Tab-separated table of C-alpha atoms in Angstrom:
chain	number	residue	atom	x	y	z
A	1	MET	CA	0.219	0.134	-0.409
A	2	ALA	CA	1.261	3.199	-0.938
A	3	LYS	CA	2.253	5.589	1.847
A	4	SER	CA	0.728	9.134	2.812
A	5	PRO	CA	2.566	12.445	1.322
A	6	GLU	CA	3.497	13.006	5.134
A	7	GLN	CA	5.256	9.345	5.423
A	8	GLU	CA	6.816	9.029	2.163
A	9	HIS	CA	10.212	10.538	3.857
A	10	PRO	CA	11.153	11.050	7.135
A	11	ARG	CA	11.193	14.807	6.981
A	12	LYS	CA	8.449	17.079	7.420
A	13	ALA	CA	7.616	19.802	5.015
A	14	PHE	CA	4.867	22.007	4.046
A	15	GLY	CA	3.305	23.812	1.000
A	16	TRP	CA	0.460	24.244	-0.911
A	17	ALA	CA	-1.500	21.659	-3.270
A	18	ALA	CA	-4.295	20.933	-5.797
A	19	ARG	CA	-6.367	17.792	-4.972
A	20	ASP	CA	-8.091	17.929	-7.950
A	21	ASN	CA	-8.712	19.127	-11.661
A	22	SER	CA	-10.406	22.376	-10.101
A	23	GLY	CA	-6.877	23.747	-9.734
A	24	THR	CA	-7.751	25.167	-6.052
A	25	LEU	CA	-4.494	25.141	-3.776
A	26	SER	CA	-5.004	24.721	-0.021
A	27	PRO	CA	-2.439	23.911	2.897
A	28	PHE	CA	-0.708	20.578	2.574
A	29	PRO	CA	1.439	18.577	4.956
A	30	PHE	CA	4.031	16.339	3.285
A	31	SER	CA	7.660	15.385	3.289
A	32	ARG	CA	10.991	15.144	1.614
A	33	ARG	CA	14.097	12.856	2.025
A	34	GLU	CA	16.934	13.523	4.731
A	35	ASN	CA	20.130	15.575	3.357
A	36	GLY	CA	22.013	12.883	1.552
A	37	VAL	CA	25.713	12.886	0.915
A	38	ASP	CA	25.476	14.708	-2.376
A	39	ASP	CA	22.136	16.974	-1.227
A	40	VAL	CA	21.744	20.531	-0.560
A	41	THR	CA	18.945	21.490	1.667
A	42	ILE	CA	17.277	24.679	0.571
A	43	LYS	CA	15.045	27.362	2.691
A	44	ILE	CA	12.397	28.601	0.032
A	45	LEU	CA	12.075	32.302	0.160
A	46	TYR	CA	10.429	32.975	-3.245
A	47	SER	CA	8.473	31.336	-5.418
A	48	GLY	CA	7.852	31.866	-9.436
A	49	VAL	CA	4.396	31.265	-10.683
A	50	CYS	CA	4.423	29.900	-14.085
A	51	HIS	CA	1.571	29.280	-16.843
A	52	SER	CA	2.684	25.912	-16.631
A	53	ASP	CA	1.973	25.995	-13.174
A	54	LEU	CA	-1.754	26.662	-13.796
A	55	HIS	CA	-2.044	24.204	-16.747
A	56	SER	CA	-0.452	21.650	-14.250
A	57	LEU	CA	-3.004	22.405	-11.575
A	58	LYS	CA	-5.893	21.934	-13.818
A	59	ASN	CA	-4.810	18.963	-15.763
A	60	ASP	CA	-4.983	20.954	-19.492
A	61	TRP	CA	-1.967	18.342	-20.743
A	62	GLY	CA	-3.617	15.085	-19.218
A	63	VAL	CA	-0.601	14.697	-17.317
A	64	THR	CA	-1.205	15.661	-13.513
A	65	ASN	CA	-0.520	13.149	-10.650
A	66	TYR	CA	-2.905	14.965	-7.615
A	67	PRO	CA	-1.905	15.952	-5.356
A	68	ILE	CA	0.445	18.346	-6.955
A	69	VAL	CA	2.475	21.238	-5.127
A	70	PRO	CA	3.544	23.159	-7.962
A	71	GLY	CA	6.760	25.554	-8.346
A	72	HIS	CA	9.845	25.555	-10.359
A	73	GLU	CA	11.485	28.965	-10.070
A	74	ILE	CA	12.619	28.494	-6.400
A	75	ALA	CA	15.174	31.034	-4.389
A	76	GLY	CA	15.979	30.092	-1.279
A	77	VAL	CA	19.130	29.625	0.919
A	78	VAL	CA	21.280	26.550	1.930
A	79	THR	CA	20.685	25.343	4.997
A	80	THR	CA	22.156	21.754	5.325
A	81	VAL	CA	24.800	20.356	2.930
A	82	GLY	CA	25.643	16.486	2.210
A	83	ASN	CA	29.497	15.476	3.125
A	84	ASN	CA	30.397	15.439	-0.761
A	85	VAL	CA	28.798	18.514	-1.606
A	86	THR	CA	31.872	20.838	-2.853
A	87	LYS	CA	29.706	23.391	-4.945
A	88	PHE	CA	27.839	25.180	-1.818
A	89	LYS	CA	28.052	26.180	1.617
A	90	VAL	CA	25.226	26.869	3.978
A	91	GLY	CA	24.085	30.258	3.779
A	92	ASP	CA	24.693	30.482	-0.143
A	93	LYS	CA	21.705	32.081	-2.154
A	94	VAL	CA	21.030	29.479	-4.544
A	95	GLY	CA	17.890	28.301	-6.807
A	96	VAL	CA	15.925	25.360	-8.362
A	97	GLY	CA	14.549	25.396	-11.818
A	98	VAL	CA	12.692	23.306	-13.713
A	99	MET	CA	14.408	19.680	-13.370
A	100	VAL	CA	15.848	18.092	-10.165
A	101	SER	CA	17.608	15.025	-11.568
A	102	SER	CA	18.580	13.354	-14.605
A	103	CYS	CA	20.756	9.949	-15.244
A	104	LYS	CA	23.939	12.029	-15.606
A	105	GLN	CA	25.169	9.169	-18.067
A	106	CYS	CA	23.247	9.423	-21.405
A	107	GLU	CA	24.524	11.248	-24.600
A	108	ASN	CA	22.534	14.402	-23.524
A	109	CYS	CA	23.878	14.514	-19.773
A	110	GLN	CA	27.417	14.312	-21.172
A	111	GLN	CA	26.584	17.416	-23.204
A	112	ASP	CA	25.646	19.255	-20.624
A	113	LEU	CA	21.962	19.045	-21.742
A	114	GLU	CA	20.102	17.410	-19.018
A	115	ASN	CA	17.038	19.141	-19.875
A	116	TYR	CA	16.713	16.835	-22.951
A	117	CYS	CA	17.898	13.350	-20.736
A	118	PRO	CA	15.053	10.614	-21.025
A	119	LYS	CA	15.498	9.969	-17.659
A	120	MET	CA	15.059	13.905	-16.504
A	121	ILE	CA	13.065	14.293	-13.281
A	122	LEU	CA	10.832	17.663	-12.800
A	123	THR	CA	10.714	19.474	-10.043
A	124	TYR	CA	7.185	18.704	-9.446
A	125	ASN	CA	4.622	15.958	-10.926
A	126	SER	CA	7.018	13.690	-11.516
A	127	LYS	CA	8.648	10.870	-9.693
A	128	TYR	CA	12.266	9.836	-8.294
A	129	HIS	CA	13.464	6.477	-9.412
A	130	ASP	CA	12.529	4.952	-6.006
A	131	GLY	CA	8.912	5.670	-7.237
A	132	THR	CA	8.084	8.552	-4.519
A	133	LYS	CA	6.819	11.747	-5.702
A	134	THR	CA	8.472	15.229	-6.017
A	135	TYR	CA	6.734	18.362	-4.905
A	136	GLY	CA	7.233	21.997	-5.845
A	137	GLY	CA	8.203	25.326	-4.697
A	138	TYR	CA	5.314	26.221	-3.376
A	139	SER	CA	6.541	25.013	-0.361
A	140	ASP	CA	8.613	25.669	2.824
A	141	ILE	CA	11.970	23.723	2.347
A	142	ILE	CA	13.182	21.485	-0.667
A	143	VAL	CA	16.384	18.611	-0.708
A	144	VAL	CA	18.428	18.623	-4.131
A	145	ASP	CA	21.116	17.161	-5.574
A	146	GLN	CA	23.712	19.917	-5.625
A	147	HIS	CA	24.461	19.322	-9.346
A	148	TYR	CA	20.864	20.639	-9.952
A	149	VAL	CA	21.141	23.866	-7.356
A	150	LEU	CA	21.987	27.209	-9.226
A	151	ARG	CA	24.171	30.008	-7.702
A	152	PHE	CA	22.523	33.126	-7.581
A	153	PRO	CA	25.235	35.918	-8.338
A	154	ASP	CA	25.445	38.658	-5.621
A	155	ASN	CA	24.323	41.136	-7.464
A	156	MET	CA	20.988	39.470	-7.989
A	157	PRO	CA	17.696	40.201	-5.684
A	158	LEU	CA	16.094	36.201	-5.618
A	159	ASP	CA	12.338	37.414	-5.949
A	160	GLY	CA	13.122	39.190	-9.072
A	161	GLY	CA	15.700	36.547	-9.971
A	162	ALA	CA	13.410	33.362	-9.259
A	163	PRO	CA	11.560	33.759	-12.822
A	164	LEU	CA	14.470	33.667	-14.473
A	165	LEU	CA	15.066	30.099	-13.787
A	166	CYS	CA	12.256	28.985	-16.210
A	167	ALA	CA	11.160	32.086	-18.270
A	168	GLY	CA	14.996	33.223	-18.271
A	169	ILE	CA	16.233	30.199	-19.437
A	170	THR	CA	13.023	29.310	-21.711
A	171	VAL	CA	14.144	32.491	-24.199
A	172	TYR	CA	17.875	32.237	-23.718
A	173	SER	CA	18.785	28.996	-24.781
A	174	PRO	CA	16.827	29.224	-27.880
A	175	MET	CA	18.468	32.502	-28.598
A	176	LYS	CA	21.708	30.941	-27.831
A	177	TYR	CA	21.204	27.800	-29.845
A	178	TYR	CA	19.519	28.995	-33.150
A	179	GLY	CA	21.847	32.135	-33.332
A	180	MET	CA	19.596	34.842	-32.457
A	181	THR	CA	22.790	36.893	-31.140
A	182	GLU	CA	24.432	38.740	-33.965
A	183	ARG	CA	24.528	42.440	-33.126
A	184	GLY	CA	22.099	44.186	-35.244
A	185	LYS	CA	19.898	41.848	-36.314
A	186	HIS	CA	15.610	42.220	-35.579
A	187	LEU	CA	14.182	40.098	-32.961
A	188	GLY	CA	10.389	40.077	-33.215
A	189	VAL	CA	8.985	39.013	-29.871
A	190	ALA	CA	5.028	37.047	-29.729
A	191	GLY	CA	3.626	37.953	-26.679
A	192	LEU	CA	4.331	40.058	-23.747
A	193	GLY	CA	4.165	37.981	-20.683
A	194	GLY	CA	6.061	36.324	-18.177
A	195	LEU	CA	8.565	34.752	-21.017
A	196	GLY	CA	8.105	37.642	-23.472
A	197	HIS	CA	9.047	40.432	-21.060
A	198	VAL	CA	12.179	38.664	-20.145
A	199	ALA	CA	12.955	38.064	-24.291
A	200	VAL	CA	12.820	41.836	-24.309
A	201	LYS	CA	15.392	42.477	-21.839
A	202	ILE	CA	17.538	39.431	-23.059
A	203	GLY	CA	17.499	40.405	-26.693
A	204	LYS	CA	18.377	44.345	-25.916
A	205	ALA	CA	21.442	42.844	-23.733
A	206	PHE	CA	22.446	40.968	-27.359
A	207	GLY	CA	22.452	43.992	-29.180
A	208	LEU	CA	19.665	43.294	-30.936
A	209	LYS	CA	16.600	45.737	-32.249
A	210	VAL	CA	13.601	44.057	-30.709
A	211	THR	CA	9.888	44.269	-31.878
A	212	VAL	CA	6.977	43.219	-29.754
A	213	ILE	CA	4.120	41.264	-31.303
A	214	SER	CA	1.113	41.354	-29.059
A	215	THR	CA	-2.789	41.523	-29.509
A	216	SER	CA	-2.806	43.921	-26.697
A	217	PRO	CA	-2.788	47.744	-27.847
A	218	LYS	CA	-2.392	48.699	-24.229
A	219	LYS	CA	1.102	47.168	-23.975
A	220	GLU	CA	2.965	49.555	-26.334
A	221	SER	CA	3.896	51.626	-24.138
A	222	GLU	CA	5.270	49.155	-21.176
A	223	ALA	CA	6.917	47.414	-24.444
A	224	ILE	CA	8.859	50.779	-25.292
A	225	ASN	CA	9.011	52.831	-22.312
A	226	ARG	CA	9.570	50.312	-19.787
A	227	LEU	CA	11.068	47.470	-21.146
A	228	GLY	CA	12.925	49.023	-24.100
A	229	ALA	CA	12.048	47.837	-26.874
A	230	ASP	CA	12.233	49.292	-30.273
A	231	ALA	CA	8.916	48.963	-31.918
A	232	PHE	CA	5.530	47.477	-31.553
A	233	LEU	CA	3.227	45.586	-33.528
A	234	VAL	CA	-0.416	44.958	-32.653
A	235	SER	CA	-1.785	41.922	-34.682
A	236	SER	CA	-4.930	43.194	-35.337
A	237	ASP	CA	-3.724	46.182	-37.592
A	238	PRO	CA	-3.375	44.875	-40.993
A	239	ALA	CA	-1.536	48.257	-42.143
A	240	LYS	CA	0.978	47.886	-40.043
A	241	PHE	CA	1.456	43.942	-40.258
A	242	LYS	CA	1.883	44.332	-43.971
A	243	ALA	CA	4.358	47.033	-43.424
A	244	ALA	CA	6.315	44.916	-41.560
A	245	MET	CA	6.340	41.780	-43.645
A	246	GLY	CA	9.746	40.497	-44.342
A	247	THR	CA	11.759	42.756	-41.988
A	248	ILE	CA	12.268	40.361	-39.080
A	249	ASP	CA	15.327	37.843	-39.030
A	250	TYR	CA	13.790	36.467	-35.829
A	251	ILE	CA	10.988	35.743	-33.679
A	252	ILE	CA	10.158	34.059	-29.955
A	253	ASP	CA	7.079	32.884	-29.889
A	254	THR	CA	6.153	32.795	-26.236
A	255	VAL	CA	2.088	32.703	-26.443
A	256	SER	CA	0.559	29.656	-25.127
A	257	ALA	CA	-2.691	29.934	-26.171
A	258	VAL	CA	-4.003	28.593	-29.859
A	259	HIS	CA	-3.045	31.480	-32.456
A	260	PRO	CA	-2.249	31.405	-36.136
A	261	LEU	CA	1.445	30.812	-37.421
A	262	THR	CA	0.932	32.303	-40.879
A	263	PRO	CA	1.049	35.853	-39.517
A	264	LEU	CA	4.454	35.603	-37.784
A	265	LEU	CA	5.972	33.734	-40.567
A	266	ALA	CA	5.254	36.223	-42.908
A	267	LEU	CA	7.287	38.992	-40.563
A	268	LEU	CA	10.192	36.856	-41.366
A	269	LYS	CA	13.007	37.681	-43.863
A	270	VAL	CA	14.324	35.030	-46.184
A	271	ASN	CA	16.060	32.453	-43.750
A	272	GLY	CA	14.079	33.936	-40.942
A	273	LYS	CA	13.690	31.564	-37.829
A	274	LEU	CA	10.519	31.134	-35.594
A	275	VAL	CA	10.873	29.391	-32.072
A	276	THR	CA	7.959	28.485	-30.333
A	277	LEU	CA	7.963	28.132	-26.662
A	278	GLY	CA	4.323	28.394	-25.499
A	279	LEU	CA	2.537	25.036	-24.824
A	280	PRO	CA	-1.226	25.199	-26.520
A	281	GLU	CA	-3.572	22.780	-25.349
A	282	LYS	CA	-4.113	21.913	-28.620
A	283	PRO	CA	-1.583	21.564	-31.764
A	284	LEU	CA	-1.151	24.728	-34.059
A	285	GLU	CA	-1.586	24.290	-37.920
A	286	LEU	CA	1.847	24.920	-39.476
A	287	PRO	CA	1.814	26.198	-43.176
A	288	ILE	CA	4.132	24.657	-45.485
A	289	PHE	CA	4.070	27.108	-48.399
A	290	PRO	CA	5.696	30.244	-46.430
A	291	LEU	CA	8.622	27.613	-45.464
A	292	VAL	CA	9.513	26.224	-48.611
A	293	LEU	CA	9.322	29.611	-50.390
A	294	GLY	CA	10.986	31.677	-48.426
A	295	ARG	CA	13.458	28.870	-46.322
A	296	LYS	CA	12.099	29.877	-43.132
A	297	LEU	CA	12.597	27.687	-40.054
A	298	VAL	CA	10.109	26.918	-37.303
A	299	GLY	CA	11.849	25.118	-34.180
A	300	GLY	CA	11.034	24.661	-30.634
A	301	SER	CA	13.211	24.471	-27.252
A	302	ASP	CA	12.773	23.314	-23.783
A	303	ILE	CA	14.543	25.436	-21.503
A	304	GLY	CA	18.377	24.753	-20.825
A	305	GLY	CA	20.494	22.324	-18.956
A	306	MET	CA	22.206	23.156	-15.584
A	307	LYS	CA	25.639	24.466	-17.203
A	308	GLU	CA	23.652	26.872	-19.505
A	309	THR	CA	21.261	27.861	-17.128
A	310	GLN	CA	24.049	29.160	-14.914
A	311	GLU	CA	25.542	30.928	-17.572
A	312	MET	CA	22.103	32.897	-18.338
A	313	LEU	CA	21.973	33.815	-14.685
A	314	ASP	CA	25.409	35.500	-14.584
A	315	PHE	CA	24.435	36.836	-18.177
A	316	CYS	CA	21.539	38.443	-16.647
A	317	ALA	CA	23.223	39.760	-13.637
A	318	LYS	CA	25.916	41.071	-15.749
A	319	HIS	CA	23.111	43.241	-17.565
A	320	ASN	CA	21.117	43.745	-14.309
A	321	ILE	CA	18.136	42.136	-16.033
A	322	THR	CA	15.460	40.607	-13.452
A	323	ALA	CA	11.481	39.786	-14.087
A	324	ASP	CA	9.107	42.365	-13.461
A	325	ILE	CA	7.179	41.070	-10.741
A	326	GLU	CA	4.371	41.132	-8.424
A	327	LEU	CA	4.988	39.611	-4.904
A	328	ILE	CA	2.336	38.005	-3.328
A	329	LYS	CA	1.656	35.835	-0.003
A	330	MET	CA	1.083	32.031	-0.092
A	331	ASP	CA	-2.741	32.739	0.655
A	332	GLN	CA	-3.069	35.162	-2.564
A	333	ILE	CA	-2.288	32.213	-4.453
A	334	ASN	CA	-5.883	31.118	-5.742
A	335	THR	CA	-6.673	34.792	-6.761
A	336	ALA	CA	-3.121	34.877	-8.508
A	337	MET	CA	-4.213	31.714	-10.417
A	338	GLU	CA	-7.371	33.423	-11.676
A	339	ARG	CA	-5.638	36.676	-13.181
A	340	LEU	CA	-3.122	34.831	-14.631
A	341	ALA	CA	-5.803	32.771	-16.420
A	342	LYS	CA	-6.663	36.076	-17.761
A	343	SER	CA	-3.345	37.463	-18.242
A	344	ASP	CA	-3.683	40.019	-15.365
A	345	VAL	CA	-0.198	40.602	-13.966
A	346	ARG	CA	3.165	42.401	-15.321
A	347	TYR	CA	4.816	40.219	-15.619
A	348	ARG	CA	4.796	37.321	-13.260
A	349	PHE	CA	4.122	36.670	-9.628
A	350	VAL	CA	6.057	36.043	-7.219
A	351	ILE	CA	5.047	33.983	-4.157
A	352	ASP	CA	6.832	35.780	-0.734
A	353	VAL	CA	7.276	32.245	0.643
A	354	GLY	CA	9.434	33.515	3.339
A	355	ASN	CA	7.121	36.103	4.893
A	356	SER	CA	4.083	34.260	4.249
A	357	SER	CA	1.969	31.975	6.817
A	358	MET	CA	1.472	28.501	5.391
A	359	LEU	CA	-1.093	27.380	7.313
C-alpha cells in the first residue's frame, strides 16, 4: 500500500497543493527526503508562478498526478549540505529550476543537456527513481542533488531573479542555440507576458533590435518605454503588419494559447527563424508554403541544461536583468491563478514564501 505524502519521507515539509482539476490550492503537509551526501537542503524564500503551473493544476495536458505542489522557479538559502557537496555552503543564495535529477550518463547529459535526458525528473508532478513523488516550490523547504542547484550572483535579488530559472532560460537557450545573438539583427517577440518581457530584455542585452508583437494595444507604452523595445506591432492592425512583412530575422513565440502562425511567418525575412516556446492545449497549424518559399525555419526549445542555466543567470546579473514581478503571499495564490488565467499580471507573480504564513 502506498504511503501518504506525510510518510513517504522522514523530513516534514509544508506547502500548498491542488487535489483535483479544479486547480484550487490549499495547505498541504507532506515530507521530503533526508539530506544525503550529495544533497543540498534549501529554505525556500521565493517561488515564481509560471503559466505551466496553472496548466498543471488544471490538468490541461492530461498528465497531472494529484495531489500536486507546483513551483519550479525556486530561490532561497542553503541550510544543510551533504558530506560530498563541494559547490555550496550553508548560507549561499541558490535556486532550483524545472528539473531536480537526470541519469548523468546519457549522451544528452554528457553534453550538458540534462533537460533533454530521457530520465530527467521534473521538480514537481514527477517521480524519483524510487517511485516517490516530487513536490515543487510552493513550500517551505526542498532537498536537491547539488548538480541541479544554481548559484545566484551576489548582485541579483532573489525575488526578481527567481522567474529567470524558467522564463529566463526558456528564452535564453533558443536565442543561443539558433544564433539569435548577432548584434544589429532584428528580433520579434510574440506575446508580452512572463517569458516575453524577459526575452525583450535579453534581446536588447545581446544588441538586437526588438519588436514586440501583441494582441493588446495597451501594452505598447510598457513594451517601449518600460522594457526598452524598439517597436510594437498589434496583430489586429493589418496595415502595420503588412508594412512589417519580411523585416524580422528571428521571432521568439511565447504565446501559450492557440494562435495562427501564418502572420508570424510572414514577418520573417528569407532564412528567418521562428522558435515556439508556448505550450498550447491544442496543436497549432503549420503552413508549409511560407517555409518552402522563404527557406524559413520553425523550431522549438525547452529550457536549458544546468551549465547553460548558470550562464544565463550570470549574463542577466551582468546586464542587470531581472523579471518584473508582483509579489504575493502564499494565501493569495488562488486569486493570483485566476488573474494569471486572464493574463492580468505584469509580468510574473512571485510568492514571498519566507514571509508567508503557510497555514
